[in-house]
GROMACS .gro file of C-alpha atoms in nm:
model
  428
    1MET     CA    1   0.027   0.000   0.011
    2SER     CA    2   0.162   0.366  -0.102
    3SER     CA    3   0.193   0.596   0.177
    4ASP     CA    4  -0.061   0.822  -0.037
    5ASP     CA    5  -0.344   0.563   0.031
    6ARG     CA    6  -0.297   0.550   0.421
    7LYS     CA    7  -0.534   0.721   0.604
    8PRO     CA    8  -0.420   0.914   0.928
    9GLY     CA    9  -0.453   0.743   1.278
   10ILE     CA   10  -0.375   0.487   1.492
   11HIS     CA   11  -0.425   0.089   1.330
   12VAL     CA   12  -0.435  -0.194   1.581
   13ALA     CA   13  -0.375  -0.544   1.482
   14TRP     CA   14  -0.304  -0.841   1.698
   15THR     CA   15  -0.290  -1.234   1.696
   16GLN     CA   16  -0.421  -1.443   1.940
   17VAL     CA   17  -0.160  -1.626   2.148
   18THR     CA   18  -0.228  -1.914   2.424
   19TYR     CA   19  -0.029  -1.962   2.737
   20ARG     CA   20   0.088  -2.289   2.617
   21SER     CA   21   0.184  -2.144   2.234
   22LEU     CA   22   0.410  -1.874   2.464
   23VAL     CA   23   0.578  -2.177   2.679
   24LEU     CA   24   0.649  -2.390   2.382
   25LEU     CA   25   0.803  -2.072   2.219
   26ILE     CA   26   1.020  -2.003   2.496
   27LEU     CA   27   1.112  -2.372   2.522
   28ALA     CA   28   1.210  -2.362   2.150
   29VAL     CA   29   1.448  -2.069   2.160
   30ALA     CA   30   1.627  -2.218   2.459
   31VAL     CA   31   1.679  -2.569   2.287
   32ALA     CA   32   1.820  -2.362   1.982
   33PHE     CA   33   2.004  -2.133   2.188
   34LEU     CA   34   2.182  -2.469   2.408
   35ILE     CA   35   2.226  -2.619   2.074
   36ALA     CA   36   2.439  -2.294   1.954
   37VAL     CA   37   2.625  -2.278   2.294
   38ARG     CA   38   2.737  -2.641   2.259
   39PHE     CA   39   2.859  -2.640   1.924
   40THR     CA   40   3.039  -2.331   1.960
   41PHE     CA   41   3.155  -2.416   2.323
   42PRO     CA   42   3.264  -2.818   2.283
   43GLN     CA   43   3.380  -2.801   2.640
   44PHE     CA   44   3.061  -2.701   2.784
   45SER     CA   45   2.958  -2.879   3.067
   46GLU     CA   46   2.764  -3.220   3.054
   47ASN     CA   47   2.631  -3.166   3.380
   48THR     CA   48   2.491  -2.828   3.268
   49MET     CA   49   2.313  -2.970   2.957
   50LYS     CA   50   2.195  -3.256   3.169
   51LYS     CA   51   2.045  -2.993   3.422
   52ALA     CA   52   1.894  -2.791   3.141
   53GLY     CA   53   1.736  -3.076   3.004
   54ASP     CA   54   1.584  -3.204   3.326
   55LEU     CA   55   1.414  -2.832   3.327
   56SER     CA   56   1.306  -2.834   3.012
   57GLY     CA   57   1.129  -3.220   3.066
   58LYS     CA   58   0.954  -3.064   3.364
   59LEU     CA   59   0.807  -2.720   3.212
   60LEU     CA   60   0.683  -2.947   2.918
   61GLU     CA   61   0.501  -3.212   3.186
   62ARG     CA   62   0.328  -2.884   3.350
   63VAL     CA   63   0.273  -2.794   2.978
   64ALA     CA   64   0.113  -3.134   2.933
   65GLY     CA   65  -0.064  -3.111   3.238
   66MET     CA   66  -0.289  -2.859   3.100
   67ALA     CA   67  -0.476  -3.058   2.883
   68PRO     CA   68  -0.753  -3.281   3.066
   69ALA     CA   69  -0.688  -3.557   3.248
   70VAL     CA   70  -0.746  -3.871   3.087
   71GLY     CA   71  -0.944  -4.181   3.253
   72THR     CA   72  -0.667  -4.414   3.402
   73GLY     CA   73  -0.917  -4.732   3.492
   74ALA     CA   74  -0.782  -4.765   3.811
   75ALA     CA   75  -1.039  -4.952   4.009
   76THR     CA   76  -1.168  -4.848   4.354
   77ALA     CA   77  -1.298  -5.125   4.576
   78GLN     CA   78  -1.704  -5.086   4.656
   79GLN     CA   79  -1.943  -5.198   4.939
   80ALA     CA   80  -2.246  -5.410   4.915
   81HIS     CA   81  -2.522  -5.400   5.184
   82PHE     CA   82  -2.784  -5.651   5.330
   83THR     CA   83  -3.109  -5.523   5.236
   84ALA     CA   84  -3.295  -5.809   5.400
   85ILE     CA   85  -3.225  -6.051   5.652
   86ASP     CA   86  -3.444  -6.282   5.797
   87GLY     CA   87  -3.344  -6.647   6.010
   88THR     CA   88  -2.998  -6.731   6.083
   89VAL     CA   89  -2.754  -6.529   5.842
   90ARG     CA   90  -2.370  -6.491   5.967
   91VAL     CA   91  -2.095  -6.348   5.781
   92LYS     CA   92  -1.687  -6.390   5.810
   93LYS     CA   93  -1.536  -6.065   5.711
   94SER     CA   94  -1.229  -6.139   5.459
   95ASN     CA   95  -0.948  -6.001   5.726
   96GLY     CA   96  -1.103  -6.212   5.983
   97ASN     CA   97  -1.141  -6.571   6.146
   98SER     CA   98  -1.463  -6.566   6.323
   99TRP     CA   99  -1.807  -6.577   6.197
  100THR     CA  100  -2.073  -6.301   6.319
  101PRO     CA  101  -2.428  -6.246   6.303
  102ALA     CA  102  -2.525  -6.070   5.983
  103ASP     CA  103  -2.652  -5.693   6.024
  104TYR     CA  104  -2.774  -5.428   5.831
  105ASN     CA  105  -2.495  -5.205   5.980
  106VAL     CA  106  -2.219  -5.407   5.817
  107PRO     CA  107  -2.097  -5.331   5.484
  108LEU     CA  108  -1.979  -5.631   5.257
  109GLU     CA  109  -1.663  -5.612   5.077
  110LYS     CA  110  -1.452  -5.812   4.834
  111GLY     CA  111  -1.340  -6.142   5.025
  112ASP     CA  112  -1.636  -6.167   5.227
  113VAL     CA  113  -1.853  -6.501   5.290
  114VAL     CA  114  -2.188  -6.493   5.383
  115GLN     CA  115  -2.368  -6.770   5.512
  116THR     CA  116  -2.746  -6.875   5.565
  117GLY     CA  117  -2.888  -7.162   5.788
  118SER     CA  118  -3.175  -7.396   5.729
  119GLU     CA  119  -3.451  -7.134   5.810
  120GLY     CA  120  -3.225  -6.816   5.693
  121MET     CA  121  -3.267  -6.627   5.411
  122ALA     CA  122  -3.051  -6.268   5.313
  123LYS     CA  123  -3.087  -6.005   5.027
  124VAL     CA  124  -2.763  -5.828   4.928
  125VAL     CA  125  -2.777  -5.534   4.695
  126PHE     CA  126  -2.431  -5.410   4.516
  127ASN     CA  127  -2.385  -5.056   4.413
  128ASP     CA  128  -2.402  -5.139   4.057
  129GLY     CA  129  -2.788  -5.280   4.118
  130THR     CA  130  -2.705  -5.609   4.066
  131SER     CA  131  -2.914  -5.802   4.385
  132TYR     CA  132  -2.861  -6.174   4.533
  133THR     CA  133  -3.155  -6.332   4.719
  134VAL     CA  134  -2.910  -6.592   4.955
  135ARG     CA  135  -3.151  -6.884   5.014
  136GLN     CA  136  -3.170  -7.125   5.301
  137ASP     CA  137  -2.854  -7.385   5.355
  138SER     CA  138  -2.638  -7.151   5.108
  139LEU     CA  139  -2.299  -6.974   5.091
  140ILE     CA  140  -2.130  -6.722   4.901
  141VAL     CA  141  -1.840  -6.543   4.882
  142ILE     CA  142  -1.786  -6.182   4.753
  143GLN     CA  143  -1.513  -6.221   4.466
  144GLU     CA  144  -1.471  -5.860   4.325
  145ASN     CA  145  -1.686  -5.548   4.376
  146SER     CA  146  -1.512  -5.250   4.241
  147ALA     CA  147  -1.563  -4.938   4.031
  148ASN     CA  148  -1.324  -4.733   3.809
  149ASP     CA  149  -1.305  -4.366   3.725
  150GLN     CA  150  -1.565  -4.388   3.395
  151GLN     CA  151  -1.831  -4.561   3.609
  152GLN     CA  152  -1.761  -4.941   3.504
  153THR     CA  153  -1.817  -5.167   3.780
  154ASN     CA  154  -1.722  -5.547   3.818
  155VAL     CA  155  -1.931  -5.743   4.041
  156ALA     CA  156  -1.843  -6.121   4.090
  157VAL     CA  157  -1.973  -6.360   4.356
  158ALA     CA  158  -1.908  -6.724   4.401
  159VAL     CA  159  -2.148  -6.941   4.504
  160SER     CA  160  -1.971  -7.227   4.723
  161THR     CA  161  -2.308  -7.448   4.815
  162GLY     CA  162  -2.685  -7.361   4.796
  163THR     CA  163  -2.898  -7.153   4.570
  164VAL     CA  164  -2.932  -6.819   4.517
  165ASP     CA  165  -3.140  -6.600   4.296
  166LEU     CA  166  -2.989  -6.279   4.149
  167SER     CA  167  -3.047  -5.995   3.895
  168THR     CA  168  -2.887  -5.734   3.736
  169ALA     CA  169  -2.997  -5.352   3.674
  170THR     CA  170  -2.877  -5.089   3.391
  171TYR     CA  171  -2.544  -5.057   3.403
  172SER     CA  172  -2.271  -4.853   3.208
  173GLN     CA  173  -2.086  -5.029   2.902
  174GLY     CA  174  -1.828  -5.228   2.992
  175SER     CA  175  -1.950  -5.318   3.325
  176LYS     CA  176  -1.950  -5.679   3.431
  177SER     CA  177  -2.162  -5.876   3.672
  178GLN     CA  178  -2.058  -6.224   3.718
  179VAL     CA  179  -2.159  -6.513   3.933
  180ILE     CA  180  -1.919  -6.850   3.962
  181VAL     CA  181  -2.039  -7.210   4.060
  182ALA     CA  182  -1.768  -7.488   4.016
  183GLY     CA  183  -1.536  -7.338   3.776
  184ALA     CA  184  -1.818  -7.202   3.556
  185THR     CA  185  -1.845  -6.816   3.544
  186ALA     CA  186  -2.197  -6.698   3.424
  187SER     CA  187  -2.221  -6.317   3.248
  188LEU     CA  188  -2.537  -6.165   3.297
  189ALA     CA  189  -2.644  -5.895   3.060
  190PRO     CA  190  -2.792  -5.578   3.219
  191GLU     CA  191  -3.179  -5.631   3.331
  192SER     CA  192  -3.140  -5.978   3.367
  193ALA     CA  193  -3.206  -6.263   3.621
  194ALA     CA  194  -3.060  -6.601   3.713
  195GLN     CA  195  -3.127  -6.870   3.938
  196VAL     CA  196  -2.810  -7.078   4.060
  197HIS     CA  197  -2.772  -7.383   4.215
  198ASN     CA  198  -2.427  -7.543   4.316
  199ASP     CA  199  -2.423  -7.924   4.534
  200PRO     CA  200  -2.086  -8.000   4.570
  201LYS     CA  201  -2.138  -8.336   4.755
  202ALA     CA  202  -2.364  -8.476   4.470
  203GLU     CA  203  -2.169  -8.267   4.200
  204GLN     CA  204  -2.475  -8.111   4.037
  205HIS     CA  205  -2.448  -7.772   3.927
  206GLU     CA  206  -2.698  -7.557   3.748
  207ILE     CA  207  -2.756  -7.203   3.643
  208LEU     CA  208  -3.108  -7.091   3.506
  209MET     CA  209  -3.127  -6.766   3.292
  210LYS     CA  210  -3.507  -6.648   3.417
  211LYS     CA  211  -3.493  -6.316   3.226
  212GLY     CA  212  -3.261  -6.136   2.961
  213THR     CA  213  -2.942  -6.289   2.836
  214GLY     CA  214  -2.615  -6.456   2.970
  215GLU     CA  215  -2.328  -6.657   2.872
  216VAL     CA  216  -2.144  -6.923   3.054
  217SER     CA  217  -1.787  -7.035   3.044
  218ARG     CA  218  -1.596  -7.333   3.212
  219ASN     CA  219  -1.276  -7.531   3.093
  220GLY     CA  220  -1.255  -7.341   2.742
  221GLU     CA  221  -1.644  -7.387   2.650
  222THR     CA  222  -1.865  -7.117   2.630
  223VAL     CA  223  -2.269  -7.149   2.617
  224LYS     CA  224  -2.504  -6.875   2.545
  225LEU     CA  225  -2.803  -6.856   2.739
  226ALA     CA  226  -3.181  -6.684   2.709
  227ASN     CA  227  -3.524  -6.669   2.896
  228TRP     CA  228  -3.573  -7.016   3.046
  229GLU     CA  229  -3.258  -7.170   2.961
  230LYS     CA  230  -3.068  -7.371   3.156
  231ILE     CA  231  -2.723  -7.505   3.167
  232SER     CA  232  -2.638  -7.814   3.405
  233PHE     CA  233  -2.318  -8.022   3.454
  234GLU     CA  234  -2.209  -8.275   3.697
  235GLY     CA  235  -1.782  -8.319   3.785
  236GLN     CA  236  -1.522  -8.157   3.669
  237GLN     CA  237  -1.461  -8.336   3.317
  238SER     CA  238  -1.850  -8.311   3.214
  239ARG     CA  239  -1.972  -8.076   2.934
  240LEU     CA  240  -2.223  -7.802   2.968
  241GLU     CA  241  -2.557  -7.955   2.921
  242LYS     CA  242  -2.828  -7.717   2.763
  243THR     CA  243  -3.203  -7.727   2.827
  244LYS     CA  244  -3.493  -7.551   2.750
  245GLU     CA  245  -3.719  -7.510   3.096
  246ILE     CA  246  -4.090  -7.440   3.156
  247GLY     CA  247  -4.129  -7.099   3.332
  248PRO     CA  248  -4.309  -7.054   3.621
  249PRO     CA  249  -4.673  -6.847   3.650
  250THR     CA  250  -4.709  -6.514   3.816
  251PRO     CA  251  -4.883  -6.499   4.143
  252ILE     CA  252  -5.230  -6.253   4.100
  253ALA     CA  253  -5.395  -6.342   4.405
  254PRO     CA  254  -5.358  -6.283   4.720
  255ALA     CA  255  -5.140  -5.999   4.632
  256ASN     CA  256  -4.820  -5.961   4.800
  257MET     CA  257  -4.885  -5.816   5.158
  258ALA     CA  258  -5.267  -5.767   5.070
  259PRO     CA  259  -5.457  -5.775   5.427
  260LEU     CA  260  -5.769  -5.946   5.396
  261PHE     CA  261  -6.041  -5.912   5.618
  262SER     CA  262  -6.273  -6.193   5.775
  263SER     CA  263  -6.624  -6.148   5.891
  264ASP     CA  264  -6.577  -6.477   6.074
  265ALA     CA  265  -6.366  -6.437   6.354
  266ALA     CA  266  -6.243  -6.802   6.312
  267MET     CA  267  -6.213  -6.893   5.927
  268LYS     CA  268  -6.204  -6.757   5.598
  269ASP     CA  269  -6.225  -6.904   5.235
  270VAL     CA  270  -5.969  -6.730   5.023
  271GLU     CA  271  -5.920  -6.737   4.599
  272PHE     CA  272  -5.600  -6.832   4.474
  273SER     CA  273  -5.517  -6.720   4.092
  274TRP     CA  274  -5.190  -6.665   3.895
  275THR     CA  275  -5.106  -6.652   3.506
  276ALA     CA  276  -5.167  -6.954   3.286
  277MET     CA  277  -4.857  -7.093   3.099
  278ALA     CA  278  -4.886  -7.176   2.743
  279ASN     CA  279  -4.692  -7.549   2.783
  280ALA     CA  280  -4.852  -7.632   3.120
  281VAL     CA  281  -5.059  -7.909   3.181
  282GLY     CA  282  -5.085  -7.851   3.560
  283TYR     CA  283  -4.994  -7.624   3.852
  284ARG     CA  284  -4.837  -7.716   4.184
  285LEU     CA  285  -4.994  -7.487   4.439
  286ARG     CA  286  -4.822  -7.452   4.823
  287ILE     CA  287  -4.903  -7.271   5.156
  288SER     CA  288  -4.690  -7.198   5.417
  289ARG     CA  289  -4.686  -7.032   5.753
  290ASN     CA  290  -4.323  -6.965   5.709
  291PRO     CA  291  -4.131  -6.806   5.385
  292TYR     CA  292  -3.918  -7.146   5.367
  293PHE     CA  293  -4.177  -7.343   5.352
  294SER     CA  294  -3.984  -7.614   5.572
  295SER     CA  295  -4.399  -7.720   5.674
  296THR     CA  296  -4.651  -7.678   5.449
  297LEU     CA  297  -5.048  -7.627   5.478
  298VAL     CA  298  -5.148  -7.695   5.116
  299ASP     CA  299  -4.971  -7.852   4.883
  300LYS     CA  300  -5.192  -7.970   4.554
  301LYS     CA  301  -5.193  -8.028   4.188
  302ILE     CA  302  -5.463  -7.858   3.986
  303THR     CA  303  -5.513  -7.841   3.651
  304THR     CA  304  -5.687  -7.445   3.636
  305ALA     CA  305  -5.490  -7.125   3.695
  306ALA     CA  306  -5.726  -7.066   3.977
  307VAL     CA  307  -5.858  -7.216   4.313
  308THR     CA  308  -6.039  -7.149   4.640
  309VAL     CA  309  -5.881  -7.277   4.946
  310THR     CA  310  -6.162  -7.288   5.226
  311ASN     CA  311  -6.097  -7.253   5.625
  312LEU     CA  312  -5.804  -7.071   5.662
  313GLY     CA  313  -5.740  -6.938   6.004
  314GLN     CA  314  -5.597  -6.572   6.124
  315GLY     CA  315  -5.258  -6.455   6.079
  316ALA     CA  316  -4.993  -6.437   5.776
  317TYR     CA  317  -4.966  -6.672   5.516
  318TYR     CA  318  -4.691  -6.764   5.222
  319TRP     CA  319  -4.782  -6.928   4.899
  320MET     CA  320  -4.634  -6.982   4.562
  321VAL     CA  321  -4.692  -7.209   4.240
  322GLN     CA  322  -4.519  -7.406   3.982
  323SER     CA  323  -4.670  -7.519   3.658
  324TYR     CA  324  -4.557  -7.882   3.492
  325ASP     CA  325  -4.567  -8.008   3.151
  326ALA     CA  326  -4.704  -8.316   3.031
  327ALA     CA  327  -4.380  -8.514   3.098
  328GLY     CA  328  -4.444  -8.390   3.492
  329LYS     CA  329  -4.155  -8.182   3.513
  330GLU     CA  330  -4.197  -7.906   3.739
  331SER     CA  331  -4.082  -7.527   3.640
  332VAL     CA  332  -3.870  -7.337   3.947
  333GLU     CA  333  -4.098  -7.196   4.201
  334SER     CA  334  -4.279  -6.861   4.163
  335GLU     CA  335  -4.218  -6.562   4.354
  336LYS     CA  336  -4.354  -6.599   4.720
  337ASN     CA  337  -4.645  -6.404   4.809
  338ARG     CA  338  -4.742  -6.311   5.154
  339PHE     CA  339  -5.086  -6.214   5.282
  340THR     CA  340  -5.243  -6.179   5.628
  341ILE     CA  341  -5.633  -6.322   5.753
  342ILE     CA  342  -5.744  -6.025   5.981
  343ALA     CA  343  -6.066  -6.017   6.182
  344LYS     CA  344  -6.266  -5.744   6.025
  345SER     CA  345  -6.337  -5.405   6.279
  346SER     CA  346  -6.601  -5.167   6.262
  347GLU     CA  347  -6.310  -4.932   6.320
  348THR     CA  348  -5.991  -4.885   6.180
  349GLU     CA  349  -5.741  -4.677   6.395
  350ALA     CA  350  -5.435  -4.512   6.331
  351ILE     CA  351  -5.142  -4.684   6.475
  352ASP     CA  352  -4.779  -4.508   6.584
  353LEU     CA  353  -4.520  -4.463   6.326
  354GLU     CA  354  -4.202  -4.254   6.337
  355LEU     CA  355  -3.958  -4.203   6.087
  356ASP     CA  356  -3.580  -4.088   6.140
  357PRO     CA  357  -3.422  -3.886   5.868
  358PHE     CA  358  -3.317  -4.089   5.575
  359ILE     CA  359  -2.939  -4.175   5.524
  360GLN     CA  360  -2.824  -4.172   5.154
  361HIS     CA  361  -2.565  -4.443   5.047
  362GLY     CA  362  -2.548  -4.327   4.661
  363HIS     CA  363  -2.849  -4.467   4.523
  364VAL     CA  364  -2.957  -4.693   4.820
  365ILE     CA  365  -3.167  -4.522   5.097
  366GLU     CA  366  -3.129  -4.650   5.472
  367VAL     CA  367  -3.498  -4.635   5.638
  368THR     CA  368  -3.480  -4.617   6.003
  369GLY     CA  369  -3.784  -4.586   6.267
  370LYS     CA  370  -4.049  -4.699   6.513
  371THR     CA  371  -4.370  -4.787   6.531
  372GLN     CA  372  -4.630  -4.974   6.732
  373VAL     CA  373  -4.533  -5.321   6.868
  374GLY     CA  374  -4.641  -5.605   6.711
  375ALA     CA  375  -4.675  -5.451   6.373
  376ARG     CA  376  -4.531  -5.523   6.056
  377VAL     CA  377  -4.390  -5.254   5.826
  378MET     CA  378  -4.367  -5.214   5.460
  379VAL     CA  379  -4.129  -4.986   5.253
  380ASN     CA  380  -4.248  -4.937   4.883
  381GLY     CA  381  -4.444  -5.221   4.888
  382SER     CA  382  -4.121  -5.436   5.047
  383GLU     CA  383  -4.171  -5.594   5.393
  384VAL     CA  384  -3.933  -5.492   5.644
  385PRO     CA  385  -3.798  -5.822   5.779
  386MET     CA  386  -3.660  -5.712   6.082
  387VAL     CA  387  -3.871  -5.548   6.345
  388THR     CA  388  -3.746  -5.557   6.696
  389GLY     CA  389  -3.966  -5.616   7.009
  390ASP     CA  390  -4.011  -5.260   7.081
  391GLY     CA  391  -4.115  -5.162   6.748
  392GLN     CA  392  -3.780  -5.041   6.575
  393PHE     CA  393  -3.723  -5.079   6.227
  394HIS     CA  394  -3.411  -5.072   5.993
  395TYR     CA  395  -3.436  -5.109   5.633
  396PHE     CA  396  -3.226  -5.060   5.343
  397THR     CA  397  -3.385  -5.013   4.993
  398PRO     CA  398  -3.283  -5.148   4.663
  399PRO     CA  399  -3.094  -4.879   4.427
  400LEU     CA  400  -3.308  -4.654   4.315
  401PRO     CA  401  -3.283  -4.467   3.978
  402THR     CA  402  -3.160  -4.116   3.960
  403GLY     CA  403  -3.394  -3.825   4.006
  404GLU     CA  404  -3.701  -3.781   4.255
  405ALA     CA  405  -3.782  -4.074   4.455
  406VAL     CA  406  -4.071  -4.137   4.670
  407ILE     CA  407  -4.036  -4.354   5.014
  408THR     CA  408  -4.393  -4.487   5.102
  409VAL     CA  409  -4.374  -4.658   5.439
  410THR     CA  410  -4.638  -4.830   5.589
  411ALA     CA  411  -4.727  -4.979   5.908
  412GLN     CA  412  -5.000  -5.233   5.999
  413THR     CA  413  -5.132  -5.449   6.274
  414ALA     CA  414  -5.287  -5.772   6.280
  415GLN     CA  415  -5.618  -5.614   6.412
  416GLY     CA  416  -5.663  -5.371   6.092
  417GLY     CA  417  -5.491  -5.066   6.250
  418VAL     CA  418  -5.264  -4.878   5.982
  419ASN     CA  419  -5.019  -4.558   5.946
  420THR     CA  420  -4.892  -4.468   5.596
  421GLN     CA  421  -4.619  -4.187   5.532
  422GLN     CA  422  -4.445  -4.088   5.212
  423LYS     CA  423  -4.110  -3.871   5.179
  424LYS     CA  424  -3.927  -3.756   4.876
  425ILE     CA  425  -3.589  -3.776   4.819
  426VAL     CA  426  -3.360  -3.672   4.521
  427ILE     CA  427  -3.113  -3.920   4.389
  428GLN     CA  428  -2.779  -3.781   4.223
   0.00000   0.00000   0.00000
């Protein structure tokens, strides 16, 4: 541009320079200077060059540190918790040699062992949402329970003996939820459920996929499982045998935790119903006074999906149903529903119910409080298995989804007294 074309005034121009660019420019100038000095003065001290190199390296590390940190993938140990304890359940910690009674306040960690007695059941929930219902006469070992900085979880439980029911929740890609039995490892997909049975004395081992998908690996052999497919094997050298199982019905009535009011103080007729199964030729109904079904009041086979049982007295009952095919092969047990027959009262009075402030453990909520002596307590429709003689109760919810959740606590007496409270909590 000629001087004649220029307009009078101040002209400002700029170039954006970042701190990183400035530091790199200074380093480049310094390196060029050192190289020039090195060739100009061959006797330049090697130690001086080394120190300069170390300084440059540290500066480069600081510059690199300005970039966002990349996930290392390092695993951090997690804890699991009991959400239900019923009957005889004990725990042996990984760092101890003695057994202690299971307690809701005792967290479960890698290496811990859980054992149930002949009349004992427990439910354990992990941070990834995987839950294990440990049935009576069973023993499990927590083999792995960790999460990395990318929110990928790794849960593995070994079933040493007995029977467990497990279910997985929705977890992030790259996570693992595994159950191990007699050297076979079953990996379950999210939103899946399975039943595992291990009888080491008889060398009978089974893994049944009740919902979702999974795969079982053992001795270099891998078998995929879908709904109501089962693998079984006997002994160390046997191969995995895959079979198709018949599914159990879903109980309909009486609904779980339902109170049934009787105008007759002595007895009541109760109608039971469940979903009909396409491949079933009949059903087996069992009714018991205890959740272990160690003794039964009713154990009968019928061909319809409904039946009326007469002359049931007051109190709590448990019931479940199985289907069977033309060959007489029975399905696994359905869910167990509990109901209570209560003498009808002209008045239903409110009973005492006091709730302590909720304690949040990630997505799990710890609920404690006190109710009337002799009352049973339900949290979000699930019965609290442990209510002390003075009415105090303690319960851990299953993992709740992110967002606002409503916790509903209901206390109920055998006389029909009831009290319900609801509180909102935000899961982050």
